[in-house]
Amino acid sequence: MRLKDLAEHLGLSQTTVSRALNGYPEVNEATRRRVANAADALGYRPNASALRLATGRAGAIGLVLRGADELGPHMSEFLSGVGSHMAAQEIDVLVATVASHAEELAAYRRLAASQKVDAVILHSPTTRDERAELLLELKIPFVLHGRTEIGHPVAWLDIDNAGALERATSHLLDLGHRRIALLNGLRGQTFAEHREQGYCAAFADRGLTPDRGLMANGVFTDEAAFRTAQAMLARRPAPTAFLAGSMMTALGVFRAIRQAGLELGTDVSMIAHDDVFPYLNADNMYPTMSTTRSPIRQAGARIADLITQVLAGKPLEEVHELWPVELVLRESSTRVRE
Amino acid sequence: MRLKDLAEHLGLSQTTVSRALNGYPEVNEATRRRVANAADALGYRPNASALRLATGRAGAIGLVLRGADELGPHMSEFLSGVGSHMAAQEIDVLVATVASHAEELAAYRRLAASQKVDAVILHSPTTRDERAELLLELKIPFVLHGRTEIGHPVAWLDIDNAGALERATSHLLDLGHRRIALLNGLRGQTFAEHREQGYCAAFADRGLTPDRGLMANGVFTDEAAFRTAQAMLARRPAPTAFLAGSMMTALGVFRAIRQAGLELGTDVSMIAHDDVFPYLNADNMYPTMSTTRSPIRQAGARIADLITQVLAGKPLEEVHELWPVELVLRESSTRVRE
């Protein structure tokens, strides 16, 4: 039995029948009940493709990943948060993996054309993000995790990366450190630019200038961080403190410190940014790790909530959330060794 | 411009037009070219919901997660593998998160009814998995990551968990260990039952019986492993070796060993199962970790490939892959201390 057959049986249009089955308010209660009873009696199972055509809702939100590696620890924690919120609403998350920037733009076009998703979560923005401009042009509702400057209002949620790094850097400066290495994300990514601004602001605030040779940009893996930290620790004078961009970065820096025969928390200090992974707990490390802390899972859950608000008609310029980041001091950050 | 309008303009049926646009072989080359030219000239963009109705393909495969926590390190590595294979084919992965077993079954019914996916990846099977039976009943093609016994042929890919544990346990027995703790997955999960079988077989092979008090079942988190290992190390006699079910489990056991004032690799040995997370490298630990090793990302990529084969008509009883697991010996497993 197809929607068409059910509609013919009832003497109603397909649109009315599918609206009735979806509980749309335009259909009165008597008709809704008549349709539901007939569907039951005739064993009609709604076909989502037909319903989507009639109702214009896909029941899914999209997420495009550039390369399989993008589904790493950060993204999976974030998606856990999204999923926890969407589960209650029977909204699915459609994950499209692509291999390049060009393919990524094509994927958004494809999602727009196919109407497989009602909205998109845009993540890892650059300071002027072409994808955000494309999504506006394609008229796909989206919420941005992070910020971008494209001259149009967009809905976003971000953490205060500049504030977090300013506070962490200030704390290390107060402990007497001057050669503070910054292991930051890739250049052009908004969060990395914000973190650099915060780091530089803390130095400037004290009339100091950071050593640019201690500012590195790279991916947040144990391996990349190990190599960078190893090279920095071989310099003379060597850095006395590290700001690690993620917990994975912290693992690599920790390894380089050990390999150089130094001890974290006495010879060298470290503050890491902690997105709060259940399996890499800053409190359970030896020594325990000082962190700037913001659970990325909560951001995912909140963005899912914001998307449902945007789909319900909330104006984009009212969806702007900047979350503060806490500085949690533990054993890894101590006074500089003279 | 809708499919209907394009079809009317061309004097063809909607089905023919949509098959032509999708390159179906039933449509001859001349018609295909005529349809493509008209679509270009009139600015027609195919609507996937309409195409799906006509072609019966969703262009997506489904994955149901029970609880947001299920999208942890194992699942995200696995999904990275799936995504890497699907990206080339423009096939998306639809992730549905549910809160309970009942909701999980409902989600499969919903996926079947909505035709949002062409196939499903079934994961974390129990020894007799109700979900596999439901998927057969619903006639949704699926490939199982793991194995189950339900009396019908299903397509599956699994690693040799029994063989891996038998080899690791044998190695520890050869090093003189007798009190070997097994930190295993949840009871009823097929992989955990297989691991227990391998563990027991190694003991039985030497005419020995393992201490059942050293066999624990739980979730693979640092925290759960820490508590279990802590309690076991407080027993007299204490275990001299641990078999950790995952790298997260290994972190918790390592912490308990340290907290008990013992040293891994001299006082206590450990072999962990390593699914190969890029950010938790067994070679980079202190001491380096002996492991049974099988990259879960590769399993994901291979299962994606098997799904495309099943969708292309390969019989399910020909899709059975059992992958061997290597034992990699490093510093954490040494001769028992007398």
XYZ file of C-alpha atoms in Angstrom, chain A residues 46-50 52-53 58-59 68-69 71 73 76 79-80 83-84 87 90 92-97 110 113-116 138 222-223 248 251 255 258-259 279 284 286 297, chain B residues 45-50 52-53 58-59 68-69 71 73 76 79-80 83-84 87 90 92-98 110 113-116 222-223 248 251 255 258 279 284 286 297:
86
model
C 4.477 5.737 5.913
C 7.378 5.982 3.482
C 9.700 8.727 4.645
C 10.641 9.751 1.123
C 6.985 10.352 0.327
C 9.471 14.312 3.058
C 8.128 15.351 -0.303
C 13.938 15.249 6.474
C 14.189 14.449 10.195
C 38.100 10.214 7.958
C 40.688 11.587 10.414
C 36.239 11.915 13.235
C 38.400 12.322 19.740
C 33.269 12.097 18.482
C 28.797 14.236 18.233
C 27.970 12.342 21.415
C 23.252 12.634 19.576
C 22.171 12.832 23.210
C 17.777 11.029 20.329
C 13.978 11.016 16.680
C 19.181 11.471 13.031
C 22.603 12.804 12.196
C 23.718 12.299 8.612
C 27.509 12.134 8.394
C 29.073 12.704 4.982
C 32.814 12.127 4.684
C 24.420 17.770 -2.658
C 19.696 19.497 -3.527
C 18.753 16.158 -2.023
C 16.891 17.634 0.951
C 18.271 14.802 3.048
C 22.023 27.527 -0.478
C 50.464 13.130 20.245
C 53.001 12.611 17.461
C 46.446 14.760 22.851
C 50.554 13.612 25.862
C 56.700 12.451 26.306
C 60.451 12.863 29.823
C 62.705 11.994 26.925
C 39.222 8.351 28.900
C 44.286 10.938 36.745
C 51.001 11.870 36.925
C 30.180 17.239 24.587
C 18.374 20.104 -9.777
C 17.395 16.557 -8.854
C 15.570 16.236 -5.560
C 16.849 13.174 -3.730
C 13.510 12.398 -2.141
C 11.959 12.180 -5.579
C 14.716 7.822 -3.963
C 11.068 7.201 -4.692
C 18.716 6.101 -0.202
C 22.445 6.625 -0.679
C 25.550 8.938 23.386
C 28.359 7.190 25.302
C 30.175 7.060 20.358
C 36.943 6.041 21.036
C 34.660 6.771 16.318
C 33.315 5.054 11.880
C 36.397 6.797 10.528
C 33.620 7.014 6.294
C 36.933 6.672 4.468
C 33.362 9.027 0.894
C 29.012 9.619 -2.028
C 26.495 8.961 3.778
C 26.267 7.399 7.206
C 23.041 8.044 9.082
C 23.635 7.908 12.836
C 20.582 7.444 15.053
C 21.106 7.719 18.797
C 18.624 6.003 21.112
C 11.741 3.311 11.787
C 9.776 2.083 7.262
C 11.332 5.382 6.249
C 13.709 3.878 3.700
C 16.295 6.420 4.784
C 39.881 4.180 32.663
C 37.745 4.667 35.763
C 41.442 2.730 28.072
C 45.323 3.324 31.503
C 47.145 3.928 37.475
C 51.301 2.963 40.351
C 46.360 9.296 20.159
C 54.840 5.751 23.245
C 56.342 4.278 29.684
C 39.540 1.511 11.672
